Each structure stands twice: as C-alpha cells, then as structure tokens.
Short mmCIF file of C-alpha atoms and ligand atoms in Angstrom, two decimals:
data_model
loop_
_atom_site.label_atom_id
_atom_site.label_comp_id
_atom_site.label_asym_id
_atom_site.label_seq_id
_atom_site.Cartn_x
_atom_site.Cartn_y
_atom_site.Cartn_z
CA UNK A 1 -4.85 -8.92 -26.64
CA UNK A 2 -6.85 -6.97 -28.77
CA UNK A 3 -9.78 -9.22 -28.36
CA UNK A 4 -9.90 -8.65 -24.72
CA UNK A 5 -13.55 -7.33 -23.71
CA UNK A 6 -15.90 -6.87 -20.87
CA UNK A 7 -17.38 -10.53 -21.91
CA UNK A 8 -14.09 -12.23 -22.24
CA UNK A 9 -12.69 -11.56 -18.51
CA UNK A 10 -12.87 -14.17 -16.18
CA UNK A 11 -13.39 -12.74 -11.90
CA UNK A 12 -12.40 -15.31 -9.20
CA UNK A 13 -12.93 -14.62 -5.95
CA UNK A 14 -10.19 -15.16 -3.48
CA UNK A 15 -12.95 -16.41 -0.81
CA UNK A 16 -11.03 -14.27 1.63
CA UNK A 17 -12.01 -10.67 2.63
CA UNK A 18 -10.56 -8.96 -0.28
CA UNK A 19 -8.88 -10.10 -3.51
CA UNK A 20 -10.33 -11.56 -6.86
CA UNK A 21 -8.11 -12.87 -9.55
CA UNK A 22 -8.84 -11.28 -13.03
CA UNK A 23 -8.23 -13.72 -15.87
CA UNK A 24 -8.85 -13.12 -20.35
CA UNK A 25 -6.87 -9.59 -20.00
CA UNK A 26 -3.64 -8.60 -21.21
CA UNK A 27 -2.78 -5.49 -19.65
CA UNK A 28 0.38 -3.94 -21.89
CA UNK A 29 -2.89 -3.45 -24.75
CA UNK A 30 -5.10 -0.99 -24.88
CA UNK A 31 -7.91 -1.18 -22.38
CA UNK A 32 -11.52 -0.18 -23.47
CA UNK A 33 -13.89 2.43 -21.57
CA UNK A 34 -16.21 -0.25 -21.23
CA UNK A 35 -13.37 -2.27 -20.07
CA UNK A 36 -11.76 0.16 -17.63
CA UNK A 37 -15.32 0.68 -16.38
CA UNK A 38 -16.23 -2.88 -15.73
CA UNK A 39 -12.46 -3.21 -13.99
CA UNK A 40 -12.91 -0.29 -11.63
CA UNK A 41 -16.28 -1.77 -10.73
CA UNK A 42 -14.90 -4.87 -9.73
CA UNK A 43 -11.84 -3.25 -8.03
CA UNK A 44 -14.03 -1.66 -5.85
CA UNK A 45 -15.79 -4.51 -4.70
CA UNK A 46 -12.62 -6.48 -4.07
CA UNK A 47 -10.17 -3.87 -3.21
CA UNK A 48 -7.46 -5.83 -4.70
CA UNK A 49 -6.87 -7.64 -8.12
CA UNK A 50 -4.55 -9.69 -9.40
CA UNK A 51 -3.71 -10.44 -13.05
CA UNK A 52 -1.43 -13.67 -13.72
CA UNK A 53 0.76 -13.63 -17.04
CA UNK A 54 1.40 -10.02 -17.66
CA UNK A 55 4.12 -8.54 -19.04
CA UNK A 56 4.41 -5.00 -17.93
CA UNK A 57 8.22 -3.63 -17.75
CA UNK A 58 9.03 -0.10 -16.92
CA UNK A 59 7.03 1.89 -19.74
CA UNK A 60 4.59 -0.54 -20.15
CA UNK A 61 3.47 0.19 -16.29
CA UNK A 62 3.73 3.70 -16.52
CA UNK A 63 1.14 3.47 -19.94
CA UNK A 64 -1.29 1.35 -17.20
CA UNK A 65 -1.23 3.71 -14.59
CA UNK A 66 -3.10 6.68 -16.84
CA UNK A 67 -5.82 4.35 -16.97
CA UNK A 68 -6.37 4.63 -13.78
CA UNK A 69 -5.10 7.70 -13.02
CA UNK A 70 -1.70 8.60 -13.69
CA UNK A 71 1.07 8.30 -11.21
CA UNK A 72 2.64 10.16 -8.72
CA UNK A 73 6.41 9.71 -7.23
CA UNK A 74 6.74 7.56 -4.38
CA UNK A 75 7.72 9.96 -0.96
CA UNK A 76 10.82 8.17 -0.06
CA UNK A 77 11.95 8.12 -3.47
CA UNK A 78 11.33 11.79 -4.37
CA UNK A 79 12.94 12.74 -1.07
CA UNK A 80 16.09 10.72 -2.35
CA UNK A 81 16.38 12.64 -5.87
CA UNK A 82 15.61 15.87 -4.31
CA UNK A 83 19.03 15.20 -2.12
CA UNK A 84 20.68 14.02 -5.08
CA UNK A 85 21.15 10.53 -3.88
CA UNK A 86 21.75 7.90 -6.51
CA UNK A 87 19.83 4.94 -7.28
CA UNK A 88 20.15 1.89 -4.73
CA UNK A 89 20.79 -0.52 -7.39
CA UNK A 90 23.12 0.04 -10.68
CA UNK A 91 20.22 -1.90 -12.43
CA UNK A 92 17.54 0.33 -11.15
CA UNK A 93 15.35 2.93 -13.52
CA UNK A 94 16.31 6.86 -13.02
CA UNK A 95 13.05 7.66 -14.08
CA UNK A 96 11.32 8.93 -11.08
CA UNK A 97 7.47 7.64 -11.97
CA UNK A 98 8.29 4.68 -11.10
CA UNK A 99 11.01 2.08 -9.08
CA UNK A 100 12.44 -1.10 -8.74
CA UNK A 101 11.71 -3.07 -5.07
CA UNK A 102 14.50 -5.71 -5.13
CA UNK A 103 16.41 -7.16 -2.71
CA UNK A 104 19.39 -7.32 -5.06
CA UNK A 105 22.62 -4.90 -3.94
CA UNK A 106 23.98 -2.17 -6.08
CA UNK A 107 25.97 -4.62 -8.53
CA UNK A 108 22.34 -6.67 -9.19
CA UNK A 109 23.54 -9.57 -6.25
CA UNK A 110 20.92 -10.56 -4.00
CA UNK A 111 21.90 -9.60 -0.75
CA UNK A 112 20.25 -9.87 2.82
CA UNK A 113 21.09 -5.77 3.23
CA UNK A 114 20.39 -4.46 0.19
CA UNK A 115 20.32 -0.17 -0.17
CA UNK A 116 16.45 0.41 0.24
CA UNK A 117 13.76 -1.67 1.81
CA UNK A 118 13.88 -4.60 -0.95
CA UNK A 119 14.73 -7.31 1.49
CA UNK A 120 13.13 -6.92 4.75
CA UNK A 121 10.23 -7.87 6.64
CA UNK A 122 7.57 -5.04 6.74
CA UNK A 123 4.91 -4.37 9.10
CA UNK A 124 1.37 -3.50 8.11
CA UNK A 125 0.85 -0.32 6.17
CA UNK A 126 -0.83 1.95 3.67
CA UNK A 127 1.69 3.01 0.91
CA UNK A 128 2.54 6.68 1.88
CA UNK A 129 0.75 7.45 4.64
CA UNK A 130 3.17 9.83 5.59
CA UNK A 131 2.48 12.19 3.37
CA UNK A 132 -0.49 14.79 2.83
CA UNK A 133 -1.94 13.43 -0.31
CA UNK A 134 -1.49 9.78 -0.40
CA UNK A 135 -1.67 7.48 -3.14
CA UNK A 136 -4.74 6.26 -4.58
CA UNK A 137 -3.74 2.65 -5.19
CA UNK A 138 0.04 0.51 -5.85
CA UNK A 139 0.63 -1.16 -8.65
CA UNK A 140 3.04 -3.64 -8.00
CA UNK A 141 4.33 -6.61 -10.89
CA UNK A 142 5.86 -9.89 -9.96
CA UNK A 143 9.20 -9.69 -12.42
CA UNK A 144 11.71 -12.32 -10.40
CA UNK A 145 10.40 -13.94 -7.64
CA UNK A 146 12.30 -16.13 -5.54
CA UNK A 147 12.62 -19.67 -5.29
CA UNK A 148 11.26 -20.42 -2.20
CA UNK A 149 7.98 -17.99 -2.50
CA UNK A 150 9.49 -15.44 -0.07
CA UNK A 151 8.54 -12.12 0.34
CA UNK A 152 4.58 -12.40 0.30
CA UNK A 153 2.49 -9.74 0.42
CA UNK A 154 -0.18 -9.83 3.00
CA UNK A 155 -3.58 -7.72 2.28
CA UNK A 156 -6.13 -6.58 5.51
CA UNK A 157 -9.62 -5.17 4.64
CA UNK A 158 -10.15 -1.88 6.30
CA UNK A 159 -13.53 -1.10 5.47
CA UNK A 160 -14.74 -4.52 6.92
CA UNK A 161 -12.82 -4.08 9.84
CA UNK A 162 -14.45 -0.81 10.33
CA UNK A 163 -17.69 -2.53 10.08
CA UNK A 164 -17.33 -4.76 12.66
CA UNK A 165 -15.39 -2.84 15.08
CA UNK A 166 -16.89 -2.76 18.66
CA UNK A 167 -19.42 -0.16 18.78
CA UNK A 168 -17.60 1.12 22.21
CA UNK A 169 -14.14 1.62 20.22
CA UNK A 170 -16.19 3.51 17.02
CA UNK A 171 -17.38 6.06 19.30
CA UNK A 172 -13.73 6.61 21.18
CA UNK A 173 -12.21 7.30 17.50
CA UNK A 174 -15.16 9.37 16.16
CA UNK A 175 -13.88 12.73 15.60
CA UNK A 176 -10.49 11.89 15.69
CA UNK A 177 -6.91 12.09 13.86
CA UNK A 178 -3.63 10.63 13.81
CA UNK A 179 0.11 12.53 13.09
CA UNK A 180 1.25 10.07 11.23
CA UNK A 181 4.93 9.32 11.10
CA UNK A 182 6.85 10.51 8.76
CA UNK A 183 10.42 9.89 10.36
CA UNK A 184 11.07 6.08 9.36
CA UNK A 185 10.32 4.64 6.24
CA UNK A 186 8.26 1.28 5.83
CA UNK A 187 11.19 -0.76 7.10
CA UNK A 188 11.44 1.20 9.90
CA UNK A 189 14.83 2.94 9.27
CA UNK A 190 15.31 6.50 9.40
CA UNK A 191 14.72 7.70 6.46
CA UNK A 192 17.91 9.63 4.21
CA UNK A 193 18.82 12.72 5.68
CA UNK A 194 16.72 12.37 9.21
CA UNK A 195 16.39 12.15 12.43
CA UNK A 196 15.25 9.52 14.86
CA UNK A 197 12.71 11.42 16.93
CA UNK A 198 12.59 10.52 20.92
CA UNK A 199 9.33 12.30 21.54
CA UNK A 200 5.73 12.41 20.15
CA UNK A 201 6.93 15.98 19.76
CA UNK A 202 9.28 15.13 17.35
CA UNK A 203 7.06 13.36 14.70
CA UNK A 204 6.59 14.78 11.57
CA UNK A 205 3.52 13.84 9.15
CA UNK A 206 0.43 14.89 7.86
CA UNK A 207 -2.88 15.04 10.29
CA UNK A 208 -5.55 12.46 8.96
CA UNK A 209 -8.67 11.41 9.91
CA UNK A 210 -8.78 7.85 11.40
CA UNK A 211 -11.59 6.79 9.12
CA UNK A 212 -11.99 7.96 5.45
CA UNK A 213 -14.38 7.73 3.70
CA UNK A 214 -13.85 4.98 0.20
CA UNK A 215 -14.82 7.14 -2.82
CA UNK A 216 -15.89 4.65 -4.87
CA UNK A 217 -18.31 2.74 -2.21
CA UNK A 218 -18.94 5.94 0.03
CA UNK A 219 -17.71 3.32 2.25
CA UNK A 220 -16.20 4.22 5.63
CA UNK A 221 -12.96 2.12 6.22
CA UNK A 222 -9.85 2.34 9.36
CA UNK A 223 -6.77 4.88 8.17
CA UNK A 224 -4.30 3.87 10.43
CA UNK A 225 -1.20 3.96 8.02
CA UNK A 226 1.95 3.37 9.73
CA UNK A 227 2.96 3.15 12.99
CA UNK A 228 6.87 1.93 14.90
CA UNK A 229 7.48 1.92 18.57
CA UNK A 230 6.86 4.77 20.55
CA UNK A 231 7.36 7.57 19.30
CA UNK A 232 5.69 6.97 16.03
CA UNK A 233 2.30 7.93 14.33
CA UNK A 234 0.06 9.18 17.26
CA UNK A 235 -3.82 10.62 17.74
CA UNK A 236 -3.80 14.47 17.72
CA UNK A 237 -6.74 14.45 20.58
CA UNK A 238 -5.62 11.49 22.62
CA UNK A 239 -1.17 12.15 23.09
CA UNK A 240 0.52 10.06 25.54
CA UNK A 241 -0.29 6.64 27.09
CA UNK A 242 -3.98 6.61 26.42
CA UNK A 243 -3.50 7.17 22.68
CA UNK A 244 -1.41 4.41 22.97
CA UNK A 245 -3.03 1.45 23.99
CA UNK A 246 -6.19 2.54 22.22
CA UNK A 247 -3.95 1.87 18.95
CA UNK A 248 -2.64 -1.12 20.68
CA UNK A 249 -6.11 -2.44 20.49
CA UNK A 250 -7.26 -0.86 16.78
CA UNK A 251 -4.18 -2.20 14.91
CA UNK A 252 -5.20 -5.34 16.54
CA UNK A 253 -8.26 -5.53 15.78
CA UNK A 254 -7.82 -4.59 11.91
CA UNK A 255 -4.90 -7.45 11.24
CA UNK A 256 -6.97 -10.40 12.39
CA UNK A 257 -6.58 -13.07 10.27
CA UNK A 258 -9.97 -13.16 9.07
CA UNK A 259 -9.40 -9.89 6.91
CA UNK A 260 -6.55 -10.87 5.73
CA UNK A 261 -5.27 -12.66 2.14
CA UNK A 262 -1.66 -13.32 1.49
CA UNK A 263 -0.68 -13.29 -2.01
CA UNK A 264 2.10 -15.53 -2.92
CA UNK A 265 3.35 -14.39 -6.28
CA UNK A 266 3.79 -15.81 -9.30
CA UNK A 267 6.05 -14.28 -11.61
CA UNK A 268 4.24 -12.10 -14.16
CA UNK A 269 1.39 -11.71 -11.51
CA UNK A 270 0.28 -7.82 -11.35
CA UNK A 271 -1.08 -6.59 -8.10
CA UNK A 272 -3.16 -3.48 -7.67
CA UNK A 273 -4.50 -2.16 -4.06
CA UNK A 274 -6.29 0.14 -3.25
CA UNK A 275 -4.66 2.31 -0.28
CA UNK A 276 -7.88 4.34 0.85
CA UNK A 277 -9.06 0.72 2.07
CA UNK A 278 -6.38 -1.85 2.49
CA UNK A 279 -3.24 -2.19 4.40
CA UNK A 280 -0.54 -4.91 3.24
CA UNK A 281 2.85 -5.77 4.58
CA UNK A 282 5.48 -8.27 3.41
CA UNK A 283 7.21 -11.02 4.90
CA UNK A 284 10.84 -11.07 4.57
CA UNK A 285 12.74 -11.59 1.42
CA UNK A 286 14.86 -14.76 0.86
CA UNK A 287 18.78 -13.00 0.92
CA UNK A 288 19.91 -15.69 -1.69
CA UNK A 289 17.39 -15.36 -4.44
CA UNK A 290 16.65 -12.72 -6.34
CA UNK A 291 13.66 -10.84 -6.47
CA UNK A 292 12.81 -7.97 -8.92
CA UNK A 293 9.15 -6.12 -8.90
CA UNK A 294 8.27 -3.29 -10.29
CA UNK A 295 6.22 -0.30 -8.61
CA UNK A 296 3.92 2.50 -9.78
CA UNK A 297 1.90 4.93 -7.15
CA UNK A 298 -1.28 5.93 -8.98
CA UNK A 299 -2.25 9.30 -8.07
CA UNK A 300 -3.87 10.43 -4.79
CA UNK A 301 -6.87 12.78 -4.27
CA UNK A 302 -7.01 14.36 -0.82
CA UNK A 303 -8.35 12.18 1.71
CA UNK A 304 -12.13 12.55 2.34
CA UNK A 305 -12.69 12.42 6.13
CA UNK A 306 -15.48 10.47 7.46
CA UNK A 307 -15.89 13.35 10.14
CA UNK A 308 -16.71 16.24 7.02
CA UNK A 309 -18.88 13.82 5.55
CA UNK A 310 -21.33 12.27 7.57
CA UNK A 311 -23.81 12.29 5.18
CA UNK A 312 -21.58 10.09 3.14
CA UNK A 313 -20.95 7.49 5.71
CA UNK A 314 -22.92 4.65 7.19
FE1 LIG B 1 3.99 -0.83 0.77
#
C-alpha cells in the first residue's frame, strides 16, 4: 500500500492494559521514516499492536523485522541447529531467522504431540528469558488458525504492574536478581540435549535484574521471565524457601486479570510485543485443527537494570 502514511493509519485502543489495533497499513510495503517513527511511538505506549489483513510469509517477515531492528535466532532453535537436529515439521523453513509455531506433526497433520511446543498450553513468559541478551520484541503472524479460536495468546502489562505493586514488596525486590532457567523450554520440557535439574544448584541461565528499565519510556517494568516448579528460575540474594514464596506472590500479582488482554486471532492478524515490558502465554492448541504462525525475534540490546540506573527510573 504505497499510499499508506502517518495520516492514513487508524489506532484503536484495546481498552485493556495494553494492546491497540493498527488499521490503513500494509506491512509487506515499504514503511516510511515518518511512518516507522509514528509506529514505534505508538508501540511504546501500547506495548503491543496488532495489524489485521497482512500478508507477511517467510521473507516478507524477515524484510519487517529490519525496520525495527533486525532479528536474532530464537535460543531453542539455535541450540537445535547447533546439534544438528532437523526441523520438527517437513513443512517447516531451514532458514534459521525465523520459524514456524504449528501444532502440525512432521508430515504437516495436526497432532495433539507435535515435535516442538506448537500445541501446548504455555504458562506466562517473556520470549527468551533464558538467555543473556534477550529479544527486543516477537513478531508473531496469524497464517492458519484453528476453527474453534484455540490457542490464544494472553498479554500482561509489566510496567503497570510494577506501578502498582505494594510499596512493601518494591522495597523486598530492590536490588535484586533472578537465575533464570534455562533448563526447560516454554512448554516446560527439557530442552534437546539436557538435563532436568533437581536443585537450585543445577539451574542454568543468565542473572537479571528483576526490574528493567523500558528504553523507550525510561519506564521501570517486572522481569520475571520464566519460571516451572521448583527448581526453576530463582533470586540470586534470596535462594531457598523465602525466594520462593516471595515469587509465589510477584507472579501473582503481575497476571491479574486486570493487566491482562487476550488476543484471539484472526488469520492474517500480525502481533508484535514488546518483551522488555510484557509477558504472554498461550492457551492450548486445538489437536484437530491446524494452526500455522509464523515467528521472528527482533534483536535484543542488553538489558538495562533499574538498579544501574536510578536516575532513569521513577
Ligand atoms: Fe513466547
């Protein structure tokens, strides 16, 4: 849509804590600098957008993540090619910038065990926690969804429900990191070629602070990634028991409904989130209908931790 300009875009609110529906742009087209701008702006403010009727296949993904970015390999998936593990699906792209998440089998059937984490149920997270330099944002477009709507995606706004955490837990975390666990992947399976570990001893992930800081807002918001049952993700300065239940109450507090959206797709529908302040997680997939989406990781900068920059936070 060559026509497409700052002017000609349509924003609609979700009326929920995050989320605005972008309407008037076709995304496979070149996008303007005053275009781009205006669309970063209003990402920031919303934290996730969604544009109905696009048409963005494989390269056509790839050429929208430079815009905002570039991309960078997914950790699962680059651990995968680096063992030489093939593809979970005959139908899915080699090319490691970006994958399929389906819940079809390797001959393209849906299936309720699919290779991968197409088909499951997964709990709240922030794409790639579990490793140092995380993604900056997903992008993630609606190709085949199925027939009964299955296989939502659920959005939680983390800088809000940093805002209005209890001024008694704010001070607790201040200071503070979390290992965060590297051992399962979002569907909580082991991932290829690991271990289960049975001790907090035995997780493996990058230290990061519990509150970053949102670049584009200066914003602080939660960073609690990824956690499974004990022993999972864990705070450096508070191990054992204590640690515990004081995540017991923070994830608790940060997936109340009333930060939450739930996007139920639409085919064509492109979704972009922004990891540094949202978490998302997906209800399970319908085994008997197929569903086909297509994923790009746009590159991560290092995390900015609220702790190095007070001056930047609230
Ligand atoms: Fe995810």
């Amino acid at each position: 849509m060559s026509g497409t300009s700052v002017e000609t875009i349509g924003v609609t609110p979700t009326g929920s804590a995050l989320g605005a529906d972008i309407q008037g742009i076709d995304l496979s087209g070149p996008l303007s600098d005053e275009l781009l701008a205006r669309l970063i702006e209003i990402w920031a403010e919303h934290l996730v957008l969604r544009f109905p009727d696009q048409s963005l296949a494989d390269e056509k993904l790839l050429t929208l993540t430079e815009y905002f970015g570039g991309q960078q390999p997914s950790g699962a998936r680059k651990r995968r090619q680096e063992m030489g593990l093939g593809e979970h699906s005959k139908n899915n792209p080699t090319d490691p910038r970006f994958n399929y998440v389906t819940n079809l089998d390797y001959d393209g059937n849906p299936s309720a065990t699919p290779r991968g984490n197409g088909a499951y149920e997964l709990r709240w997270h922030s794409d790639n926690s579990y490793v140092e330099v995380p993604p900056t944002a997903t992008l993630l477009w609606g190709q085949k969804i199925p027939v009964d709507g299955s296989g939502q995606t659920m959005f939680c706004n983390q800088i809000l429900a940093y805002e209005e955490l209890p001024v008694s837990l704010k001070e607790i975390i201040e200071g503070k990191h979390m290992i965060h666990d590297g051992s399962r992947n979002t569907a909580n399976m082991v991932q290829v070629g690991g271990k289960a570990p049975k001790t907090q001893a035995d997780i493996k992930g990058p230290v990061h602070p519990m509150v970053r800081i949102h670049p584009p807002t200066g914003k602080r918001a939660l960073f609690l990634g990824r956690r499974w049952d004990y022993p999972s993700t864990y705070i450096l300065e508070m191990p054992g028991d204590e640690g515990e239940e004081l995540m017991d109450r923070l994830w608790a507090h940060a997936t109340q409904e009333k930060y939450v959206w739930v996007q139920n797709w639409t085919p064509g529908d492109l979704i972009m989130w922004d990891n540094r302040a949202v978490m998302h997680r997906r209800t399970a997939v319908n085994p008997s209908s197929p569903r086909i989406m297509h994923r790009a990781l746009i590159k991560g900068d290092p995390v900015v931790s609220a702790w190095d920059n007070a001056a930047a936070a609230e």
